[in-house]
Short mmCIF file of C-alpha atoms and ligand atoms in Angstrom, two decimals:
data_model
loop_
_atom_site.label_atom_id
_atom_site.label_comp_id
_atom_site.label_asym_id
_atom_site.label_seq_id
_atom_site.Cartn_x
_atom_site.Cartn_y
_atom_site.Cartn_z
CA VAL A 1 201.43 89.62 57.01
CA ILE A 2 200.27 90.34 59.84
CA SER A 3 199.05 94.09 60.78
CA TYR A 4 196.92 95.03 63.09
CA PRO A 5 195.63 98.81 62.46
CA GLN A 6 193.75 98.88 65.52
CA LEU A 7 196.87 97.80 67.82
CA PRO A 8 196.27 100.39 70.78
CA SER A 9 200.15 101.33 71.47
CA GLN A 10 199.61 104.55 72.58
CA GLU A 11 196.93 103.22 75.41
CA PHE A 12 199.65 100.69 76.46
CA ARG A 13 202.43 103.53 76.57
CA SER A 14 200.14 105.50 78.48
CA TYR A 15 199.69 102.70 81.20
CA LEU A 16 203.57 101.64 81.51
CA ASP A 17 203.92 105.79 81.66
CA GLY A 18 201.58 105.78 84.50
CA LEU A 19 203.17 103.05 86.54
CA PRO A 20 203.79 103.75 90.23
CA SER A 21 207.55 104.43 90.84
CA SER A 22 207.73 101.85 93.62
CA GLY A 23 205.79 98.97 94.97
CA SER A 24 205.41 95.48 93.40
CA ILE A 25 203.89 94.88 89.89
CA ALA A 26 201.85 91.91 89.90
CA ILE A 27 201.74 89.79 86.64
CA LEU A 28 198.74 87.71 86.95
CA CYS A 29 198.93 85.30 83.69
CA ASP A 30 197.26 82.07 82.41
CA GLY A 31 199.64 78.87 83.11
CA ASP A 32 199.58 77.87 79.76
CA VAL A 33 202.67 78.25 76.94
CA ASP A 34 200.32 81.48 75.82
CA GLY A 35 199.90 83.04 79.13
CA LEU A 36 203.51 82.43 80.41
CA GLY A 37 204.81 83.84 76.94
CA ALA A 38 202.85 86.91 77.01
CA GLY A 39 203.85 87.01 81.09
CA VAL A 40 207.53 86.63 80.55
CA THR A 41 207.21 88.87 77.43
CA LEU A 42 205.68 91.99 79.66
CA ALA A 43 208.44 91.41 82.67
CA HIS A 44 211.30 91.82 80.11
CA CYS A 45 209.75 94.41 78.69
CA LEU A 46 209.06 96.39 82.16
CA GLU A 47 212.70 95.63 83.16
CA ARG A 48 214.09 97.48 79.79
CA THR A 49 212.32 100.50 80.57
CA GLY A 50 213.91 100.68 84.13
CA VAL A 51 211.45 98.83 86.58
CA GLU A 52 213.50 97.16 89.14
CA PRO A 53 213.26 93.35 88.61
CA SER A 54 212.51 92.66 92.36
CA ARG A 55 209.37 94.58 91.77
CA ILE A 56 208.15 92.07 89.40
CA VAL A 57 206.14 89.51 91.00
CA ASN A 58 204.14 86.70 89.25
CA LEU A 59 201.16 85.20 90.25
CA HIS A 60 199.31 82.37 88.88
CA VAL A 61 195.53 80.96 89.03
CA PRO A 62 195.48 77.69 91.44
CA LYS A 63 194.73 74.35 89.99
CA GLY A 64 191.17 73.89 88.13
CA GLY A 65 190.38 77.76 89.10
CA ASN A 66 189.35 80.99 87.81
CA ALA A 67 190.91 84.01 87.59
CA TYR A 68 188.02 86.12 88.71
CA THR A 69 187.24 84.35 92.31
CA GLN A 70 187.46 85.47 95.77
CA GLU A 71 190.70 83.04 95.88
CA VAL A 72 192.73 84.97 93.19
CA LYS A 73 191.62 87.96 95.04
CA ALA A 74 193.35 86.98 98.25
CA LYS A 75 196.38 85.93 96.24
CA VAL A 76 196.69 89.37 94.71
CA ASP A 77 196.05 91.02 97.85
CA ALA A 78 198.65 89.52 99.96
CA VAL A 79 200.88 90.68 97.21
CA LYS A 80 199.69 94.52 97.75
CA PRO A 81 200.69 95.36 94.28
CA SER A 82 200.90 98.98 93.14
CA ALA A 83 200.04 98.18 89.72
CA LEU A 84 198.31 94.55 88.56
CA CYS A 85 198.77 93.51 84.73
CA ILE A 86 196.13 90.34 83.77
CA LEU A 87 197.30 88.58 80.86
CA ASP A 88 195.44 85.95 78.98
CA LEU A 89 192.78 85.38 81.54
CA GLY A 90 189.55 86.55 79.89
CA VAL A 91 188.06 90.29 80.56
CA ARG A 92 185.72 90.36 83.36
CA ASP A 93 183.73 92.88 85.52
CA PHE A 94 184.94 90.94 88.92
CA GLU A 95 187.73 93.55 90.34
CA LEU A 96 190.71 91.69 91.69
CA ALA A 97 192.44 94.86 93.27
CA PRO A 98 190.16 97.80 93.56
CA GLY A 99 191.79 101.03 92.74
CA VAL A 100 195.10 99.91 91.53
CA PRO A 101 195.77 100.31 87.72
CA LYS A 102 195.08 97.24 86.16
CA LEU A 103 196.16 96.38 82.33
CA MET A 104 194.62 93.43 80.72
CA ILE A 105 195.54 91.86 77.46
CA ASP A 106 193.45 89.25 76.25
CA HIS A 107 192.15 87.26 73.28
CA HIS A 108 188.98 85.63 74.70
CA ARG A 109 185.52 86.79 74.03
CA PRO A 110 185.18 89.50 76.45
CA LYS A 111 182.76 89.41 79.80
CA GLY A 112 182.34 93.04 80.80
CA SER A 113 184.42 96.21 80.70
CA PRO A 114 186.15 96.77 84.21
CA GLN A 115 186.93 99.51 86.15
CA ASP A 116 190.34 101.10 86.52
CA SER A 117 191.58 99.23 83.51
CA THR A 118 193.67 99.38 80.39
CA VAL A 119 191.71 96.71 78.42
CA ILE A 120 193.24 95.37 75.30
CA CYS A 121 191.66 92.57 73.64
CA GLY A 122 191.96 90.90 70.39
CA TYR A 123 189.01 88.88 70.55
CA ASP A 124 187.39 90.04 67.07
CA TRP A 125 190.31 90.94 65.36
CA GLU A 126 191.59 89.60 62.16
CA PRO A 127 193.20 87.04 62.32
CA PRO A 128 192.82 86.58 66.27
CA PRO A 129 196.01 87.06 68.12
CA THR A 130 197.30 84.84 70.94
CA SER A 131 197.87 87.09 74.04
CA SER A 132 201.54 86.24 73.73
CA LEU A 133 201.75 87.70 69.78
CA LEU A 134 199.40 90.63 71.44
CA THR A 135 201.98 91.60 74.20
CA TYR A 136 205.13 91.16 71.76
CA LEU A 137 203.92 93.76 69.43
CA LEU A 138 202.75 96.11 71.90
CA CYS A 139 206.41 95.74 74.05
CA SER A 140 208.17 95.39 70.77
CA GLU A 141 207.10 99.03 70.11
CA VAL A 142 208.50 100.33 73.37
CA VAL A 143 211.68 98.31 73.80
CA ASP A 144 213.83 96.24 71.64
CA LEU A 145 212.67 92.45 72.11
CA GLN A 146 214.51 90.98 69.23
CA ASP A 147 216.47 88.64 71.63
CA VAL A 148 213.65 87.38 73.47
CA GLY A 149 211.22 87.20 70.91
CA TRP A 150 211.12 83.39 70.85
CA LYS A 151 209.49 83.24 74.02
CA ALA A 152 206.53 85.06 72.76
CA ALA A 153 206.50 82.97 69.59
CA ILE A 154 206.48 79.78 71.47
CA GLY A 155 203.19 80.97 73.18
CA ASN A 156 201.94 82.07 69.94
CA ALA A 157 202.62 78.97 68.41
CA GLY A 158 201.61 76.72 71.71
CA ASP A 159 198.26 78.48 71.21
CA LEU A 160 197.76 78.01 67.73
CA GLY A 161 198.14 81.75 66.84
CA PRO A 162 198.23 82.98 63.17
CA GLU A 163 201.70 83.04 61.48
CA TYR A 164 204.02 86.01 62.18
CA ALA A 165 206.88 86.04 60.09
CA PRO A 166 209.47 87.31 62.55
CA PHE A 167 208.43 84.54 64.89
CA SER A 168 209.02 82.21 62.42
CA ALA A 169 212.27 83.62 61.38
CA MET A 170 213.18 83.39 65.49
CA ALA A 171 212.07 79.76 65.55
CA ARG A 172 213.97 78.73 62.87
CA ALA A 173 217.08 80.73 64.27
CA VAL A 174 217.15 78.82 67.63
CA THR A 175 216.53 75.82 65.57
CA LYS A 176 212.66 73.95 65.27
CA LYS A 177 213.66 71.31 67.59
CA ALA A 178 214.74 73.36 70.34
CA PHE A 179 211.85 75.55 70.02
CA ASP A 180 209.39 72.77 69.88
CA GLU A 181 210.71 71.25 72.98
CA ALA A 182 211.00 74.31 74.85
CA LYS A 183 207.33 74.99 73.95
CA SER A 184 206.11 71.62 75.19
CA LEU A 185 207.87 71.91 78.31
CA ILE A 186 206.27 74.97 79.29
CA ASN A 187 203.10 73.96 78.04
CA SER A 188 203.29 70.85 80.28
CA ALA A 189 203.30 73.03 83.54
CA LYS A 190 199.61 73.63 83.71
CA ARG A 191 198.64 70.36 82.42
CA SER A 192 200.26 68.56 84.91
CA SER A 193 198.50 67.19 88.07
CA ASP A 194 200.52 70.01 90.29
CA PRO A 195 200.26 73.14 88.07
CA ASP A 196 200.59 74.99 91.48
CA LEU A 197 204.14 73.60 91.76
CA ALA A 198 204.83 73.50 87.89
CA ILE A 199 203.93 76.90 86.63
CA PRO A 200 205.84 79.30 88.64
CA ILE A 201 208.69 77.10 87.79
CA ALA A 202 208.16 77.52 84.34
CA PHE A 203 207.65 81.16 84.31
CA ARG A 204 211.21 81.41 86.14
CA LEU A 205 212.84 78.91 83.52
CA LEU A 206 211.41 80.84 80.66
CA HIS A 207 212.10 84.25 82.02
CA ARG A 208 216.08 83.52 82.99
CA ALA A 209 216.91 81.33 79.79
CA GLN A 210 218.63 83.20 76.89
CA THR A 211 217.87 80.57 74.05
CA PRO A 212 215.73 77.21 74.15
CA LYS A 213 218.71 75.38 74.27
CA GLU A 214 219.79 76.89 77.26
CA LEU A 215 216.34 76.75 78.87
CA LEU A 216 216.13 72.60 78.29
CA LYS A 217 219.68 72.37 79.48
CA ASP A 218 218.61 73.91 82.47
CA ASP A 219 220.07 71.36 85.30
CA SER A 220 218.72 73.23 88.77
CA ALA A 221 216.30 70.90 90.81
CA GLU A 222 213.00 72.62 89.72
CA ALA A 223 213.88 71.79 86.16
CA LYS A 224 213.75 68.15 86.79
CA THR A 225 211.03 69.03 88.71
CA LEU A 226 209.17 70.51 85.70
CA ARG A 227 210.57 67.53 83.49
CA ALA A 228 209.49 65.13 85.58
CA LEU A 229 205.82 66.30 85.77
CA GLN A 230 205.89 66.54 81.69
CA ALA A 231 206.87 62.77 81.62
CA GLU A 232 203.55 62.36 83.59
CA VAL A 233 201.54 64.58 81.51
CA LYS A 234 202.87 62.33 78.15
CA GLU A 235 201.75 59.09 80.11
CA GLU A 236 198.29 60.43 81.05
CA PHE A 237 197.51 61.58 77.37
CA ALA A 238 198.78 58.34 75.91
CA HIS A 239 196.26 56.44 78.21
CA ALA A 240 193.42 58.79 77.35
CA ARG A 241 194.08 58.61 73.65
CA ARG A 242 193.21 54.93 73.90
CA LEU A 243 189.64 55.91 74.62
CA ALA A 244 186.60 55.72 72.24
CA PRO A 245 183.94 58.22 71.85
CA LYS A 246 180.39 57.92 72.84
CA PHE A 247 178.03 59.80 70.55
CA SER A 248 174.70 62.29 71.52
CA LYS A 249 171.52 60.87 70.24
CA THR A 250 170.26 64.43 68.96
CA GLN A 251 173.55 66.63 68.81
CA PRO A 252 176.76 66.25 66.27
CA ILE A 253 178.81 65.97 70.02
CA ALA A 254 181.34 63.28 70.54
CA LEU A 255 181.79 62.54 74.19
CA PHE A 256 185.39 61.06 75.51
CA ARG A 257 184.92 60.71 79.59
CA PHE A 258 187.85 59.97 81.47
CA SER A 259 189.63 60.44 84.78
CA SER A 260 193.20 61.76 85.21
CA PRO A 261 195.28 64.07 87.73
CA ALA A 262 196.36 65.86 84.56
CA ARG A 263 194.99 68.53 82.52
CA VAL A 264 194.81 66.10 79.38
CA HIS A 265 191.23 66.88 78.24
CA PRO A 266 192.33 70.12 76.17
CA LEU A 267 194.62 67.83 74.34
CA LEU A 268 192.72 65.10 73.93
CA ALA A 269 189.80 67.19 72.32
CA GLN A 270 192.12 68.91 70.18
CA SER A 271 193.72 65.44 68.94
CA TRP A 272 190.47 64.51 67.81
CA ARG A 273 188.74 67.50 66.20
CA LEU A 274 190.19 66.74 62.73
CA ARG A 275 189.34 63.08 63.02
CA LEU A 276 185.79 63.75 63.75
CA PRO A 277 185.54 66.97 61.68
CA LYS A 278 181.80 67.44 61.58
CA PHE A 279 181.47 67.12 65.21
CA VAL A 280 182.39 69.15 68.47
CA VAL A 281 184.63 66.95 70.17
CA MET A 282 184.02 66.87 74.07
CA ALA A 283 186.80 65.37 76.56
CA ALA A 284 185.45 65.42 80.05
CA ASN A 285 188.16 64.56 82.98
CA ASP A 286 186.57 63.39 86.23
CA GLY A 287 189.84 63.25 88.09
CA PHE A 288 191.40 66.53 87.51
CA VAL A 289 189.52 68.36 90.53
CA GLU A 290 187.86 66.17 93.02
CA GLY A 291 183.99 66.59 92.46
CA ARG A 292 184.32 68.30 89.46
CA VAL A 293 184.11 67.53 85.89
CA ASN A 294 186.64 69.47 83.56
CA PHE A 295 186.13 69.53 80.27
CA SER A 296 187.08 70.77 77.20
CA MET A 297 185.39 71.16 73.66
CA ARG A 298 186.83 71.69 70.10
CA THR A 299 185.74 71.52 66.64
CA ALA A 300 186.53 71.85 63.23
CA ALA A 301 182.78 72.03 61.99
CA ASP A 302 180.83 75.49 61.34
CA ILE A 303 179.56 75.58 65.05
CA ASN A 304 179.57 78.21 67.68
CA ILE A 305 180.52 76.24 70.96
CA LEU A 306 180.10 79.54 72.98
CA ASP A 307 176.84 79.66 71.70
CA LEU A 308 175.92 76.14 72.45
CA LEU A 309 177.28 76.34 75.93
CA GLU A 310 175.85 79.71 76.77
CA LYS A 311 172.10 78.09 75.68
CA TYR A 312 172.50 75.07 77.95
CA GLY A 313 173.90 77.20 80.53
CA GLU A 314 170.76 79.50 80.64
CA GLU A 315 168.33 76.47 80.46
CA LEU A 316 170.31 74.83 83.41
CA GLY A 317 170.80 78.08 85.32
CA ILE A 318 174.48 77.27 85.12
CA ASP A 319 176.42 80.17 87.53
CA GLU A 320 179.80 79.41 87.39
CA PRO A 321 183.26 81.42 87.01
CA GLU A 322 184.69 78.62 84.79
CA TYR A 323 182.05 77.65 82.03
CA GLY A 324 181.61 78.45 78.37
CA LEU A 325 184.59 80.88 77.89
CA GLY A 326 187.00 81.13 75.24
CA HIS A 327 186.99 81.10 71.51
CA ASN A 328 184.06 80.16 69.15
CA GLN A 329 185.59 77.05 68.23
CA ALA A 330 187.52 76.11 71.95
CA SER A 331 185.63 76.16 74.63
CA GLY A 332 184.96 74.09 77.65
CA GLY A 333 184.36 74.43 81.59
CA SER A 334 184.50 73.01 84.86
CA LEU A 335 181.24 71.93 86.71
CA LYS A 336 180.20 70.18 89.70
CA ARG A 337 179.53 66.46 88.75
CA GLU A 338 175.76 66.41 89.25
CA MET A 339 175.31 69.72 87.18
CA PHE A 340 177.87 67.91 84.25
CA GLU A 341 175.58 64.84 84.20
CA ARG A 342 172.60 67.19 83.51
CA LEU A 343 174.43 68.85 81.01
CA LEU A 344 175.17 65.65 79.17
CA GLU A 345 171.37 65.15 79.37
CA LYS A 346 170.45 68.01 77.44
CA MET A 347 173.17 67.66 75.10
CA GLY A 348 171.51 64.23 74.04
CA PHE A 349 173.45 61.73 76.25
CA GLU A 350 172.09 58.74 77.43
CA GLU A 351 173.38 57.84 80.87
CA SER A 352 176.12 55.44 80.56
CA GLY A 353 175.32 52.10 82.44
CA ASP A 354 177.77 52.26 85.13
CA ARG A 355 176.73 55.61 86.24
CA ALA A 356 173.04 55.10 86.14
CA THR A 357 173.25 52.59 88.34
CA GLY A 358 175.97 53.95 90.46
MN1 MN B 401 195.98 82.39 74.95
#
């Protein structure tokens, strides 16, 4: 049974009470199923407390980017929000909207304590909640969200969150099959080769559906677009799964290196985690963002990946917005190719023949 005595319900309520009565409220959320589940849940909560739906604007981070960058700051500024909610995107000092009241709900290791912000982060809670679960717990103390609770439940399930009995009951009520298929469809948005197109679609589909079955039956043009992108992700993943690992000479690290326009590296690392239980699995994708290597690391061993990446990051002087973030046993990053090669060298990988001569 989950109970978080530290749930800051009062702070959350105070934030809602202090929301300006006009102007847009931007919800900047991660594009994975946990971020979208949290974002949509918060949108329902705001609407049910009387916020005009047209005031709510959903924003996301561009392909391969990080939330705390000038690029995203410009996106936020363009909306001129009177309030900004940042969900499942980490906690940083970088100010996206100075002077605007901000709410951050997250579960990754925090990196700072930002100004003008109500920060709710469950990183060190036991068991660590997902952002969807955390958002649902906070919101359902303010309004009744029973009917849309499955949306947070798919986020929680999709990000391997803790078992929460009401969510399990909701999944059964909507049938497990439809629940899993809806989760997979929404999760394909950020994984696809065109997340900038797919993520806003996924947010809208999840927001307007009353049930997972309704979501799956959506026959709008944009729903078809998302399903086509999902098919592409499946194909790219099936291809990447045929790779064999390379092993470090000095560290318990297994590397899978490949090139795909889709964000299948987290899936690949996850799929090998239990098959190589004594290793840190590293899946590195050269094809996701031009000139960069995007990589995911997962482990079932008692190794702290955040600490590992922090150590190498200091040694190499890595200063990147997307590096070594996340969870103790699930992290990754995005590096320029040259820096990634240096990281691999530090990790005890010999240059592979084709790249060494290239
Ligand atoms: Mn998450």
